[in-house]
Coordinates of C-alpha atoms in Angstrom, one line a residue:
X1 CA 79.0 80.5 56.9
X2 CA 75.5 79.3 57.8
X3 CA 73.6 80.2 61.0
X4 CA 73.8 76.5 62.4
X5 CA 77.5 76.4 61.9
X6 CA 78.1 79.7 63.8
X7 CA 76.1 78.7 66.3
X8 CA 77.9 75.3 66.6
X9 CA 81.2 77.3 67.1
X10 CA 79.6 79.6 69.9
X11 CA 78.3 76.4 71.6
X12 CA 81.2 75.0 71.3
X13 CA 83.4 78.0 72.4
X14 CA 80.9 78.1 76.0
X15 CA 81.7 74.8 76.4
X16 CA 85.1 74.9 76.4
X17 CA 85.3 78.0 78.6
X18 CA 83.0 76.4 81.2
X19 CA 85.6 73.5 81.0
X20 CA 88.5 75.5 81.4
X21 CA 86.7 77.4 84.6
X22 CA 85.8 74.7 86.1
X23 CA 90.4 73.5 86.2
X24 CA 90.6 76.8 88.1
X25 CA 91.4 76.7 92.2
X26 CA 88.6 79.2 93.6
X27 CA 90.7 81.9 95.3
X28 CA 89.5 82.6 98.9
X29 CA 90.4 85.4 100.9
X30 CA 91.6 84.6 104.7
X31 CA 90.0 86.9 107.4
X32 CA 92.5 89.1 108.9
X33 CA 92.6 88.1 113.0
X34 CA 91.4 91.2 115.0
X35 CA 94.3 91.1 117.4
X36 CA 92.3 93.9 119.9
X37 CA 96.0 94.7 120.9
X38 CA 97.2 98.1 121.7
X39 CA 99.7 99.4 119.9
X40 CA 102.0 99.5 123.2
X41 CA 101.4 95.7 123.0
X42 CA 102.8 95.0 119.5
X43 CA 105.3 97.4 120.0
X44 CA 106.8 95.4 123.0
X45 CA 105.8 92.0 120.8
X46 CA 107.7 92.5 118.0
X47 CA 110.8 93.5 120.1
X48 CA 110.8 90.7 122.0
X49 CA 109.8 87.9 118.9
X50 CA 112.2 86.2 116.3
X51 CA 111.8 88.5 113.3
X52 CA 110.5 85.9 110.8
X53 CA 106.8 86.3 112.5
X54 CA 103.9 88.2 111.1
X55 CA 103.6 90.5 114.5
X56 CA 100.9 92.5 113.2
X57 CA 98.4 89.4 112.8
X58 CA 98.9 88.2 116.8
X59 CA 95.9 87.4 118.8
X60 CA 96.1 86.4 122.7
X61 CA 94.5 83.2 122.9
X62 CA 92.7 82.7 126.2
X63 CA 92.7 79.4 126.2
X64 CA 96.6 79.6 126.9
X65 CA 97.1 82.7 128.0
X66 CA 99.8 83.3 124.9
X67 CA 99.8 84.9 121.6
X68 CA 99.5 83.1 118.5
X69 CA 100.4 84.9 115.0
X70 CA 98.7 83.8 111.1
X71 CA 101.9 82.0 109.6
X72 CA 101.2 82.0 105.7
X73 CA 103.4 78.7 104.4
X74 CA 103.3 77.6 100.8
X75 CA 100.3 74.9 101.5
X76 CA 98.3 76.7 104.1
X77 CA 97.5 79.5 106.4
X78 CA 98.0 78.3 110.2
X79 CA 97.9 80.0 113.6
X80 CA 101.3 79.4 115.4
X81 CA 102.5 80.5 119.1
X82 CA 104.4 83.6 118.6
X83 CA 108.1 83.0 119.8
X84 CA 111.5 84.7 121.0
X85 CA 114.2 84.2 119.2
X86 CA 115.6 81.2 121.6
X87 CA 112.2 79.4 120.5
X88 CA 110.4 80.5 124.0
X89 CA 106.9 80.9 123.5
X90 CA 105.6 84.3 123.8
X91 CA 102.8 84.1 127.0
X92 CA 101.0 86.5 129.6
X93 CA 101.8 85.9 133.2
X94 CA 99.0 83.5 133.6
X95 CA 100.2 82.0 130.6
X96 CA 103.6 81.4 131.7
X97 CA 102.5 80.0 135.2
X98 CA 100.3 77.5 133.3
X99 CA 103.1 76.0 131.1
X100 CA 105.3 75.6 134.1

C-alpha cells in the first residue's frame, strides 16, 4: 500500500464521518423550572392534581395566579396548567377570582 492510497482512505474515512455527524439531531438538555415551592406546597399539589402530571416541575405563574407543570410529549416539552382530576385548573385565590 502506498502512502497516497492510505491517505486517500483516511480522507475518505473523515469525510464520511463528518457526513454521518452532520444526520445526527443535536441533543439539548431542557432547564429544570425552579418551582421556589415549599415542600408543604407540592405536598398539598400533588394530592389535589390528576396523577398523570409531573408535580415536582410546577411553577406558579404570576401572570395567572395558577400553577403550570413541564409536560414532556413525544414532539415537545410544554408548560401546561396543572389540573384536578375533574380537569379544574389548579389556581391561588387570586387566581381563582380572576378566572371567574
Amino acid at each position: 500500500m502506498t502512502p497516497a492510497h492510505s491517505t486517500g482512505k483516511a480522507a475518505l474515512l473523515v469525510a464520511a464521518l463528518l457526513t454521518l455527524g452532520a444526520c445526527t439531531l443535536p441533543v439539548t438538555r431542557i432547564a429544570e423550572p425552579e418551582t421556589g415551592l415549599s415542600q408543604e406546597k407540592m405536598a398539598q399539589l400533588s394530592a389535589m392534581a390528576a396523577p398523570y402530571q409531573d408535580v415536582q416541575t410546577t411553577v406558579l405563574r404570576p401572570e395567572d395566579g395558577c400553577y403550570w407543570y413541564r409536560h414532556v410529549g413525544p414532539v415537545e416539552t410544554t408548560m401546561l396548567p396543572l389540573r384536578t382530576p375533574e380537569g379544574r385548573p389548579i389556581c391561588t385565590e387570586r387566581g381563582a377570582q380572576a378566572a371567574s
